[in-house]
Coordinates of C-alpha atoms in Angstrom, one line a residue:
Chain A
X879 CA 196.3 -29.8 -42.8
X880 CA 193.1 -30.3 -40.9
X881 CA 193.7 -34.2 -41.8
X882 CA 196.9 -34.1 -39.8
X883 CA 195.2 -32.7 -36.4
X884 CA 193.8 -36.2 -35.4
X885 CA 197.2 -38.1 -36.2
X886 CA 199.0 -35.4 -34.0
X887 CA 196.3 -36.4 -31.1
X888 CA 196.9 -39.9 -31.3
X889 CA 200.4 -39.6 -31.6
X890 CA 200.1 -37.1 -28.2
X891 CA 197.8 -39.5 -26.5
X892 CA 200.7 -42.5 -27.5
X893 CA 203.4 -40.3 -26.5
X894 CA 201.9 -39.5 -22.9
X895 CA 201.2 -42.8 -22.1
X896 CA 204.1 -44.1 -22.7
X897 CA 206.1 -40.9 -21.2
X898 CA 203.7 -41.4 -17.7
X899 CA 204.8 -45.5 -17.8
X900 CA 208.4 -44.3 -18.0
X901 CA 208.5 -41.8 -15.7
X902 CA 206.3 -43.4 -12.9
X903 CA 208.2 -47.5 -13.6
X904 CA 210.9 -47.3 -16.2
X905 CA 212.9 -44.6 -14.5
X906 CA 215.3 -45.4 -11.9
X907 CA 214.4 -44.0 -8.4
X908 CA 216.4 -41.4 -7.0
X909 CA 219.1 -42.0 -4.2
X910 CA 218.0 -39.8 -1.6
X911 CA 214.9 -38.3 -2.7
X912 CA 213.4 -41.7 -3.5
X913 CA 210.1 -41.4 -5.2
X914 CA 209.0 -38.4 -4.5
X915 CA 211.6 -37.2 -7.4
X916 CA 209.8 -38.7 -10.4
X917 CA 207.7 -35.3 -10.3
X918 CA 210.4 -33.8 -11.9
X919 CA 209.4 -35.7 -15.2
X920 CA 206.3 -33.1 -15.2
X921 CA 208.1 -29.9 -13.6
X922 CA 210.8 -29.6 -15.5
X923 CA 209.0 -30.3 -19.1
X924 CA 206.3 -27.7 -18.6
X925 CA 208.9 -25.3 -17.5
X926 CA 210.7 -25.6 -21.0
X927 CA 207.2 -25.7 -22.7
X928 CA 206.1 -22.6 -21.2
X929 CA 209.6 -20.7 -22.1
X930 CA 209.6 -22.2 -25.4
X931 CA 205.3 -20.9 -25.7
X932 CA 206.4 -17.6 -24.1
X933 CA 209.5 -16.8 -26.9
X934 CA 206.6 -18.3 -29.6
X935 CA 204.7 -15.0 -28.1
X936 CA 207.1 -12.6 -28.7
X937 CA 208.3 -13.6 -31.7
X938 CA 204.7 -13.2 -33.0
X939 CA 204.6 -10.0 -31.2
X940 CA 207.2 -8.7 -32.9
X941 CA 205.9 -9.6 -36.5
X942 CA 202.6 -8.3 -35.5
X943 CA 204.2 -4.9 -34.8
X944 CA 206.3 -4.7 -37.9
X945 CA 203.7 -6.7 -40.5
X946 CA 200.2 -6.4 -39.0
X947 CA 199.3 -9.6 -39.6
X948 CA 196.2 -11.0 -37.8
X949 CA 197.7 -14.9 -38.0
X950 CA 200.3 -13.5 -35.8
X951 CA 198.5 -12.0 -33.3
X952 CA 196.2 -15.1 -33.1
X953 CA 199.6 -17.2 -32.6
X954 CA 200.6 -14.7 -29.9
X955 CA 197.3 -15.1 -27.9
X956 CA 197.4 -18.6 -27.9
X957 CA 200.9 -19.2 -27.1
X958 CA 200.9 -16.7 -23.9
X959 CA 197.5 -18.7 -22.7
X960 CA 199.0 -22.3 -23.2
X961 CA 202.2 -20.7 -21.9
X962 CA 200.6 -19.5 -18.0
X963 CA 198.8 -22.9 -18.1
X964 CA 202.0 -24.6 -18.5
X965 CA 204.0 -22.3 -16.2
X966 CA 201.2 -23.0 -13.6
X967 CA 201.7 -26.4 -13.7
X968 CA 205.5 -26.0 -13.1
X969 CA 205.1 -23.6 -10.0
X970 CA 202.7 -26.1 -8.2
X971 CA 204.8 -29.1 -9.5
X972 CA 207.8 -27.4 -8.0
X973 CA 205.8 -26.3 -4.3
X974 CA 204.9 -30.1 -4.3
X975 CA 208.2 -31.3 -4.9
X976 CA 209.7 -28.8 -2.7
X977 CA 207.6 -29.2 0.7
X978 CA 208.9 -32.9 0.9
X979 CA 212.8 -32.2 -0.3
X980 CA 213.5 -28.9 1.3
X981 CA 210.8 -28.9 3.7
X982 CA 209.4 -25.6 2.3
X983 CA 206.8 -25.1 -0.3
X984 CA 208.0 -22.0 -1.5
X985 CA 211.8 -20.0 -1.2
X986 CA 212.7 -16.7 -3.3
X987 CA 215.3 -18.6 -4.7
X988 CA 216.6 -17.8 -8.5
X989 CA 214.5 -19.6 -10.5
X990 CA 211.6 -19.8 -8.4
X991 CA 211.5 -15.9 -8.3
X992 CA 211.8 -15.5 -12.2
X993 CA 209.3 -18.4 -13.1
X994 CA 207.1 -16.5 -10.7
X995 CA 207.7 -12.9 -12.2
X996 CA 207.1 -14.3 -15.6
X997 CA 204.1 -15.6 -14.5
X998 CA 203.1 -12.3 -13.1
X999 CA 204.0 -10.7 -16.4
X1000 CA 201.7 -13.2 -18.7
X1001 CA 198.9 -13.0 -16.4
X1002 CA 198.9 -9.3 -16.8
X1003 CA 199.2 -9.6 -20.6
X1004 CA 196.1 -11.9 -20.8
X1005 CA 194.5 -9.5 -18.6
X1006 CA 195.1 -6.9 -20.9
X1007 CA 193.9 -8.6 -24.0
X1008 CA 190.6 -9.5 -21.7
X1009 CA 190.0 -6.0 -21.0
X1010 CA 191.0 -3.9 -24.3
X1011 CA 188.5 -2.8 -26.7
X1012 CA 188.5 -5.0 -29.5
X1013 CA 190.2 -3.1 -32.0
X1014 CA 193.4 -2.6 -30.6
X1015 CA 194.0 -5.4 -28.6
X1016 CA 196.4 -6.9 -30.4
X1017 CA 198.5 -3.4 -31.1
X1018 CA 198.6 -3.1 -27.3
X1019 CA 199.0 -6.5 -26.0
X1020 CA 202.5 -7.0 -28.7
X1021 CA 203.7 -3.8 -27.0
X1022 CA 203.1 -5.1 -23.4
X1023 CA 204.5 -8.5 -24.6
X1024 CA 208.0 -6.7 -26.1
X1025 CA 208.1 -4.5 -22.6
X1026 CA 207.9 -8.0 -20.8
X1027 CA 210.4 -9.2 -22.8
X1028 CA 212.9 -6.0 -22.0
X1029 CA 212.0 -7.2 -18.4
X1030 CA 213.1 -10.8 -18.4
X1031 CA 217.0 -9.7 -18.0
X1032 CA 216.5 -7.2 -15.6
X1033 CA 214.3 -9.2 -13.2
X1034 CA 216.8 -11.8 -13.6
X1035 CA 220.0 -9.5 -12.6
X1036 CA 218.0 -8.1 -9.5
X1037 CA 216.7 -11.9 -8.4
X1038 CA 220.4 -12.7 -9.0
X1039 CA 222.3 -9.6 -6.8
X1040 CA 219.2 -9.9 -4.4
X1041 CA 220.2 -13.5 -3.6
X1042 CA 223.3 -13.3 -3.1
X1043 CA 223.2 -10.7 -0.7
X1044 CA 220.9 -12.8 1.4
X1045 CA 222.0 -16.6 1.1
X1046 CA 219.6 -19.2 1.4
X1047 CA 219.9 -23.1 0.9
X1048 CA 221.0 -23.9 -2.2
X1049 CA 219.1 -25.8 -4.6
X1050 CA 220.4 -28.7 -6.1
X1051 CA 222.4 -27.0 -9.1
X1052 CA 225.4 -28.7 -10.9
X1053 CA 225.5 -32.3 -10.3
X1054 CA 225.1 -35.1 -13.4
X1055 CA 222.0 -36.7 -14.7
X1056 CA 221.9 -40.3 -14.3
X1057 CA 221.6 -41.1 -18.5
X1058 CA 218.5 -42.9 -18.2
X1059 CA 217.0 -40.3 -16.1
X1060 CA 217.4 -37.6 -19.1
X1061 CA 216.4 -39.7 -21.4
X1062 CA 212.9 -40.2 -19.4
X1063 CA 213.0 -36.3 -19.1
X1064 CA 213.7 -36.2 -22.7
X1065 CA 210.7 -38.0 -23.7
X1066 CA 208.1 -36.3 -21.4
X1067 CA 209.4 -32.7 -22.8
X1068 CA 208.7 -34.4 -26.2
X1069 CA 205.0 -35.6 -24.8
X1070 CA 204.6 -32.6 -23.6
X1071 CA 205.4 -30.4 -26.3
X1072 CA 203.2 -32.3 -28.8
X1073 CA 200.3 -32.1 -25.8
X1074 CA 200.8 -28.1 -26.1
X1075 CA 201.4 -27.8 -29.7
X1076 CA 198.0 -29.9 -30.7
X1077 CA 196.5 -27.4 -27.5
X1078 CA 197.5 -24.6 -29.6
X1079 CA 196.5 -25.7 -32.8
X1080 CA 192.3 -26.8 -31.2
X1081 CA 192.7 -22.9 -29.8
X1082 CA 193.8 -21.4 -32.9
X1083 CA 191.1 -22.7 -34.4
X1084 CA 189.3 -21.6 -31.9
X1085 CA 190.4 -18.1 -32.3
X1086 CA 189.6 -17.9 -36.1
X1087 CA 186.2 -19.3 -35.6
X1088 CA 185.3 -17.0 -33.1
X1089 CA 186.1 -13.9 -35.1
X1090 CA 184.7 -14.9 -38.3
X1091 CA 181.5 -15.1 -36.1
X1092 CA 182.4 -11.3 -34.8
X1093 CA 182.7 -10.4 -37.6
X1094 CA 179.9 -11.8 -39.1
X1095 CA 177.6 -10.5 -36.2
X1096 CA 179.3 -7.0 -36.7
X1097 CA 178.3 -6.8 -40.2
X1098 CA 175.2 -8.1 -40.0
X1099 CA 174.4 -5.4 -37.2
X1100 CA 175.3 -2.7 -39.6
X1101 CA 173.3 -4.1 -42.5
X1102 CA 170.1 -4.1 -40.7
X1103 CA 169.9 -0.9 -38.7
X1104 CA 166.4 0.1 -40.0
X1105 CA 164.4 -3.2 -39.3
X1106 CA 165.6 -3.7 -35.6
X1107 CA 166.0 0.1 -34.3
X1108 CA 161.6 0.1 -34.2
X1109 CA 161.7 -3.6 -33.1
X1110 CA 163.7 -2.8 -30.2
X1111 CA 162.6 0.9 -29.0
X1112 CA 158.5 -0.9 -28.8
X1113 CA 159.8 -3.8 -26.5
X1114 CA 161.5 -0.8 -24.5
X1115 CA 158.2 1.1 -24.2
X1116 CA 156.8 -2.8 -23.4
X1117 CA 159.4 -3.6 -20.4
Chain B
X790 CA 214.6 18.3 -32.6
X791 CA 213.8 21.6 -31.6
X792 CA 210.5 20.8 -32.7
X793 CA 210.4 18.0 -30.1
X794 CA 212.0 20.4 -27.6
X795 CA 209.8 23.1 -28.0
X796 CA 206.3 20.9 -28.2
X797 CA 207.6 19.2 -25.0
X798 CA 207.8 22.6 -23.4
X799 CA 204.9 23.9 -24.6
X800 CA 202.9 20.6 -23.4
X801 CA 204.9 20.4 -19.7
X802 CA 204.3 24.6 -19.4
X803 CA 200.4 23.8 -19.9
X804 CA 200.1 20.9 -17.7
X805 CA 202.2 22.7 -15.0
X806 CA 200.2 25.7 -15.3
X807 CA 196.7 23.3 -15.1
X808 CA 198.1 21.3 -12.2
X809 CA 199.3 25.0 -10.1
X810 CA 196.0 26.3 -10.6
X811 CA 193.8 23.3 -9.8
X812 CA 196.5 21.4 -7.4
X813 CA 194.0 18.1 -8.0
X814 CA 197.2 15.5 -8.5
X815 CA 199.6 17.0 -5.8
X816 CA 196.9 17.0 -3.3
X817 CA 195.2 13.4 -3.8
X818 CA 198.9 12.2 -3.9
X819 CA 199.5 13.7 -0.6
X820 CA 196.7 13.2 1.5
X821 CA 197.0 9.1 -0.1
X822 CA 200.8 9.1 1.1
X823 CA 200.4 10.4 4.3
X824 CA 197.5 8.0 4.7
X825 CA 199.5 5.1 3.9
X826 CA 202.1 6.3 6.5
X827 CA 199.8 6.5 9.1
X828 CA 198.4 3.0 8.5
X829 CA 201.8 1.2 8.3
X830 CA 203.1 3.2 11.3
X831 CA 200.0 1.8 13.5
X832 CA 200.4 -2.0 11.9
X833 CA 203.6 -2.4 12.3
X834 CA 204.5 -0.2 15.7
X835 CA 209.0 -0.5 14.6
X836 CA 211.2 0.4 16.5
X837 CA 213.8 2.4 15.5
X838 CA 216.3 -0.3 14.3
X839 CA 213.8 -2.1 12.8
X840 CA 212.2 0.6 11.2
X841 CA 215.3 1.5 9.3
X842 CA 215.1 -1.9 7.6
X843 CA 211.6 -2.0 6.5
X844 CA 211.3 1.9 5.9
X845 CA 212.5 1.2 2.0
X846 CA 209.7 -1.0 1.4
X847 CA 207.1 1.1 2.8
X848 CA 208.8 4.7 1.5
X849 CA 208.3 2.8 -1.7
X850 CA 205.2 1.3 -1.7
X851 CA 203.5 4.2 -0.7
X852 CA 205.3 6.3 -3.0
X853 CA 203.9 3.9 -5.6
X854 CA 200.4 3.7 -4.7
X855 CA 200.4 7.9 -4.7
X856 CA 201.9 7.7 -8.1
X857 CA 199.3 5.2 -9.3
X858 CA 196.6 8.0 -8.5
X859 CA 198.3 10.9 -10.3
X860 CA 199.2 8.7 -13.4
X861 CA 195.7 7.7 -14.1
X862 CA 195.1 11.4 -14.0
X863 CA 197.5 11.9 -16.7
X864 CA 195.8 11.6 -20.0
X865 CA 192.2 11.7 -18.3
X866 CA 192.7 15.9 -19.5
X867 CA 193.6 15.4 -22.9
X868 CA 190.5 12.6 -23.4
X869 CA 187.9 14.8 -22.4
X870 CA 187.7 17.1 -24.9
X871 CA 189.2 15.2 -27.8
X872 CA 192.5 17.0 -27.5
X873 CA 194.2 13.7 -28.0
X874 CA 192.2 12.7 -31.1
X875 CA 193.1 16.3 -32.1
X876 CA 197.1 15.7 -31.4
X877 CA 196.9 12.7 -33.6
X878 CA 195.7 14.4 -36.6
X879 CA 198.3 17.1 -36.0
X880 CA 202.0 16.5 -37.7
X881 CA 203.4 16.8 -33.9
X882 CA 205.5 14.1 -32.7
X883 CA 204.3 11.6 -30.4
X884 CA 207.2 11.7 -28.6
X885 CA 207.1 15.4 -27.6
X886 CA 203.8 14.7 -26.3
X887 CA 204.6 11.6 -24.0
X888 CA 208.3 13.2 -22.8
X889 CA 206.0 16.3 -21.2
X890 CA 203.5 13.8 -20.0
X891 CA 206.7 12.0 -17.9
X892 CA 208.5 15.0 -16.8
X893 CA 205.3 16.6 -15.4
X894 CA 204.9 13.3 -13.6
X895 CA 208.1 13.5 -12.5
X896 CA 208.0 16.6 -11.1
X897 CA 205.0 15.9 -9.4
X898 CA 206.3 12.6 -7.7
X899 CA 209.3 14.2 -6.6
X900 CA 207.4 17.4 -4.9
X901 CA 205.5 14.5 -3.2
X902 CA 208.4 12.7 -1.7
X903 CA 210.1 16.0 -0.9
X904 CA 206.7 17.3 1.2
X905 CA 206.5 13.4 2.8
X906 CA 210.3 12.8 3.6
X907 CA 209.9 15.1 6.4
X908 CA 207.1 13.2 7.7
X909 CA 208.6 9.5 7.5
X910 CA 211.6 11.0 9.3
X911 CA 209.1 12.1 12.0
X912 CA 207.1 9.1 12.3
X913 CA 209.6 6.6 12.1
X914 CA 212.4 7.8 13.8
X915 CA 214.7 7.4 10.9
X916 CA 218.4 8.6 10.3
X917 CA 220.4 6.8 7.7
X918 CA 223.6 4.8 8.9
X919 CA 225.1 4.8 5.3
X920 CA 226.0 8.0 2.5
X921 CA 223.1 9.8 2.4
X922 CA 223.8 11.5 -0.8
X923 CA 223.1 8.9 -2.7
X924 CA 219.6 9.2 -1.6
X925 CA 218.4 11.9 -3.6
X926 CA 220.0 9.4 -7.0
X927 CA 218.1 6.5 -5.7
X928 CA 214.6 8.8 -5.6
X929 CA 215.1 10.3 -8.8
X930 CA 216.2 7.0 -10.5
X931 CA 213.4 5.1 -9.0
X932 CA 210.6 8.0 -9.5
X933 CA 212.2 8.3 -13.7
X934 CA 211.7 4.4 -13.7
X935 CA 208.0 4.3 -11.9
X936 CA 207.1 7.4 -14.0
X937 CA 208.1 6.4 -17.5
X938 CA 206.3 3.2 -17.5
X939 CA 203.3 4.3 -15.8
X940 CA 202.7 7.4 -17.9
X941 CA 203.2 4.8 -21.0
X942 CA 200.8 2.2 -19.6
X943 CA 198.4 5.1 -18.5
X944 CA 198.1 5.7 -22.1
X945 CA 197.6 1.9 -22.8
X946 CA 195.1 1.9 -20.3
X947 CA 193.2 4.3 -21.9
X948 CA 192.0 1.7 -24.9
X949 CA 190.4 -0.4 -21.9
X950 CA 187.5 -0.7 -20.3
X951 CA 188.2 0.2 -16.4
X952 CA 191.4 2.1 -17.0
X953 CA 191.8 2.7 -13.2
X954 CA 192.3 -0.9 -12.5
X955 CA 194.3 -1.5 -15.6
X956 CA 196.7 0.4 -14.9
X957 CA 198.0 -0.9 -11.4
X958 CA 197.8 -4.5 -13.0
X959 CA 200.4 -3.5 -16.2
X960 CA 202.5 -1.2 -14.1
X961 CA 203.4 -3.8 -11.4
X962 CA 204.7 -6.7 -12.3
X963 CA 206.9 -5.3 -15.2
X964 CA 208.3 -2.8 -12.5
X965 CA 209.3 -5.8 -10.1
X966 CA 212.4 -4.8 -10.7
X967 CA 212.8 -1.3 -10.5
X968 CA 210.7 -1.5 -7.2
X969 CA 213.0 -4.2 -5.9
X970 CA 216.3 -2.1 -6.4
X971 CA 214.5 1.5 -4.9
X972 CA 214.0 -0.6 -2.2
X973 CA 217.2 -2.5 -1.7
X974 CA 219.0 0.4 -2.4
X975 CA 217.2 2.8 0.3
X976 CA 217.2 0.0 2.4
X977 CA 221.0 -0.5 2.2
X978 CA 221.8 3.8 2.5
X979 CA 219.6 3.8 5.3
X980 CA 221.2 0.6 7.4
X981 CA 224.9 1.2 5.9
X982 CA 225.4 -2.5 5.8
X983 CA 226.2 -3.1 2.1
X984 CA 226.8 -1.0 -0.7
X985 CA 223.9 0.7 -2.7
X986 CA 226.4 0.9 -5.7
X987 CA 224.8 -1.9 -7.7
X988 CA 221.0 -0.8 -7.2
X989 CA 221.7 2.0 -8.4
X990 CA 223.4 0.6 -11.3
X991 CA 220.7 -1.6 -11.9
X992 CA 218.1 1.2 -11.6
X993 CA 219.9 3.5 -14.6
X994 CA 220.1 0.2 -16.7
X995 CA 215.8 -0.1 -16.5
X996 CA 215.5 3.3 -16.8
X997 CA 217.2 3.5 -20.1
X998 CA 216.4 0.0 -21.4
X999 CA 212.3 1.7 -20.6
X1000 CA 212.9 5.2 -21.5
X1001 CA 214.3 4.4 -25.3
X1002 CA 211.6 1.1 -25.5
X1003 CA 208.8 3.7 -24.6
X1004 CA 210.0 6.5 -27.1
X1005 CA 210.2 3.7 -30.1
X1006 CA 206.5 2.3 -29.1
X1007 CA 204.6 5.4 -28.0
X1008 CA 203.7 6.5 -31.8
X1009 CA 202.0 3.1 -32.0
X1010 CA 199.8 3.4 -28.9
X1011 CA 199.2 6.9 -29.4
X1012 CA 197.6 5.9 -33.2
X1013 CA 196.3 2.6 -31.7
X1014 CA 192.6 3.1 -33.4

């Protein structure tokens, strides 16, 4: 396994590359955004990494609840913190693209609103896992992560009935893809799936290292509570 | 279930009887509500057709803060002297417990709004253009929906370090849309422009989708250990 981690990063690193030249030269430019639409070679493939990280979560959530397995609750950390860096990267993408297209850098449009709420969500969730004692972080943070996911419908129903109450200009839904252009997109959701998953996989590891060290520490502190209890009460009585 | 009914009583007949004699929730709710009112009222200055369009937001969002302060009372009572750690040794229910724990709430939220609708009336000039019956649904709604998830994360909260700000942070963004439809919907009885119909829908769907979600997890964060 650990062989394969290096052949995944070259394979990224290969895959980027080649993902940036297509999307920056080989694509065709657009008709009447011009240029300024090739970002959507990076919004819209962090966007479906970051849903596709955020389901990872909750699935792992869910196993954690029912099986109490540690693996899973390491999977679920890492896939909600990958996830908000990927979602951040498609909010600002999207502001950037948007202040030159619509004119605005922001709207409470549909998927704007959701992506945003999500966001909110996953921030809190990480938050929460910051903050918790250690023992039952993962217990609370799978709970919080199935509540979220009870969310996701509603917010969606209220953005949705919210919207069309008060209209605003619509964003370029329906319409086709020029087939060159989705294939482009197609490859840079590839890049940037491997870019998370090898992300994930250097955290993970991460993640296991750092609490066989707590661990490790934790035990040792138990083992020796007779030799450094003196120790540290006579630097007290020093300072 | 008559265990789970009579435990619940028990539990909401002790914290009633607590929160009568000492008044410490009811009061800090208040005094934070009309505070809010009085700040909003001298930043924003409406008049009385605009206030009837912003007054659901700011009904709301005070509402919420208040509810923020008596929710982070909630469990502080049973932590202090190891009743909690107590209740999970015993063969009661979780359930029972956290039900009391919401109605109380409840029923102190909705003694707060009924002691500060009076006031907004007053200081914003406010009568409502659309039915006001529904009013009373949207507030009990919306306080069931704010209520049931705060009490649950309240109880989160308590596994954390600084439970205060925890709270707030958890309770917000998953009630984005709960918050959204009490407002919308007060906002819409109030201007009788549109119909309130489905806010109101929306708000029974999340408090039913929360309530059952809460009742299935609570035994886990209750044990949490």
């Amino acid at each position: 396994m650990k062989r394969a981690f290096p052949i995944l990063a070259v394979l990224t690193g290969v895959l980027l590359s080649y993902a940036l030249y297509e999307a920056l030269v080989g694509a065709p430019t657009e008709q009447t955004m011009g240029d300024v639409q090739r970002i959507f070679y990076y919004h819209v493939p962090s966007a479906l990494t970051a849903f596709i990280l955020f389901f990872i979560n909750l699935f792992a959530s869910l196993i954690y609840l029912v099986r109490r397995n540690n693996k899973a609750d390491i999977v679920a950390l890492v896939a909600a913190e990958v996830g908000v860096v990927f979602c951040t990267v498609n909010l600002v993408t999207g502001s950037i693209w948007a202040r030159p297209v619509w004119g605005i850098w922001w709207t409470w449009d549909l998927r704007l609103t959701l992506t945003l709420v999500l966001w909110l969500i996953y921030v809190s969730y990480l938050v929460l896992r910051r903050f918790s004692s250690s023992g039952q972080t993962p217990l609370l943070a799978a709970v919080l992560s199935v509540f979220g996911a009870l969310d996701v419908p509603l917010v969606y129903f209220s953005i949705w009935f919210f919207r069309t109450q008060h209209p605003q200009p619509v964003i370029g839904g329906g319409g086709s893809i020029d087939p060159r252009m989705l294939h482009v997109l197609l490859i840079n959701w590839l890049a940037f799936s491997c870019f998370a998953a090898l992300v994930c996989w250097s955290r993970y590891r991460l993640e296991v290292l750092q609490r066989e060290v707590d661990e490790t520490l934790a035990l040792e502190a138990l083992l020796e509570p007779r030799t450094s209890q003196p120790r540290t009460s006579r630097t007290g009585s020093d300072g | 279930m008559s265990t789970i009914a009579g435990l619940t009583r028990a539990t909401l007949a002790k914290d009633l009887r607590l929160e009568w004699r000492s008044k410490d929730a009811i009061n800090s709710m208040l005094f934070f509500s009309l505070l809010v009112v009085v700040i909003f009222s001298f930043s924003f200055d409406p008049t009385a057709e605009e206030s009837r369009r912003i007054a659901g937001g700011l009904v709301w969002v005070a509402f919420l803060f208040a509810a923020v302060v008596a929710l982070n009372q909630t469990w502080a009572r049973e932590v202090r002297n190891q009743v909690l750690d107590a209740y999970r040794v015993s063969p009661a229910p979780p359930n029972a417990l956290f039900l009391a724990k919401v109605v109380g709430n409840f029923i102190f939220v909705s003694v707060l709004q009924a002691l500060m609708t009076p006031l907004f009336i007053v200081f914003y000039n406010l009568r409502a253009l659309g039915p006001v019956y529904q009013l009373p649904i949207v507030a009990a709604l919306g306080t069931w929906a704010l209520v049931v998830n705060g009490t649950f994360f309240a109880a989160m909260s308590l596994r954390t370090r600084s439970r205060e700000i925890m709270l707030p942070l958890l309770l917000f963004p998953i009630s984005i849309p709960a918050l959204l439809a009490m407002v919308e919907a007060t906002g819409a009885i109030l201007t009788g422009e549109f119909s309130a119909k489905f806010w109101i829908v929306l708000l029974a769907a999340y408090d039913v989708v929360f309530t059952i979600a809460s009742l299935f997890l609570f035994g886990f964060v209750l044990q949490a250990e």
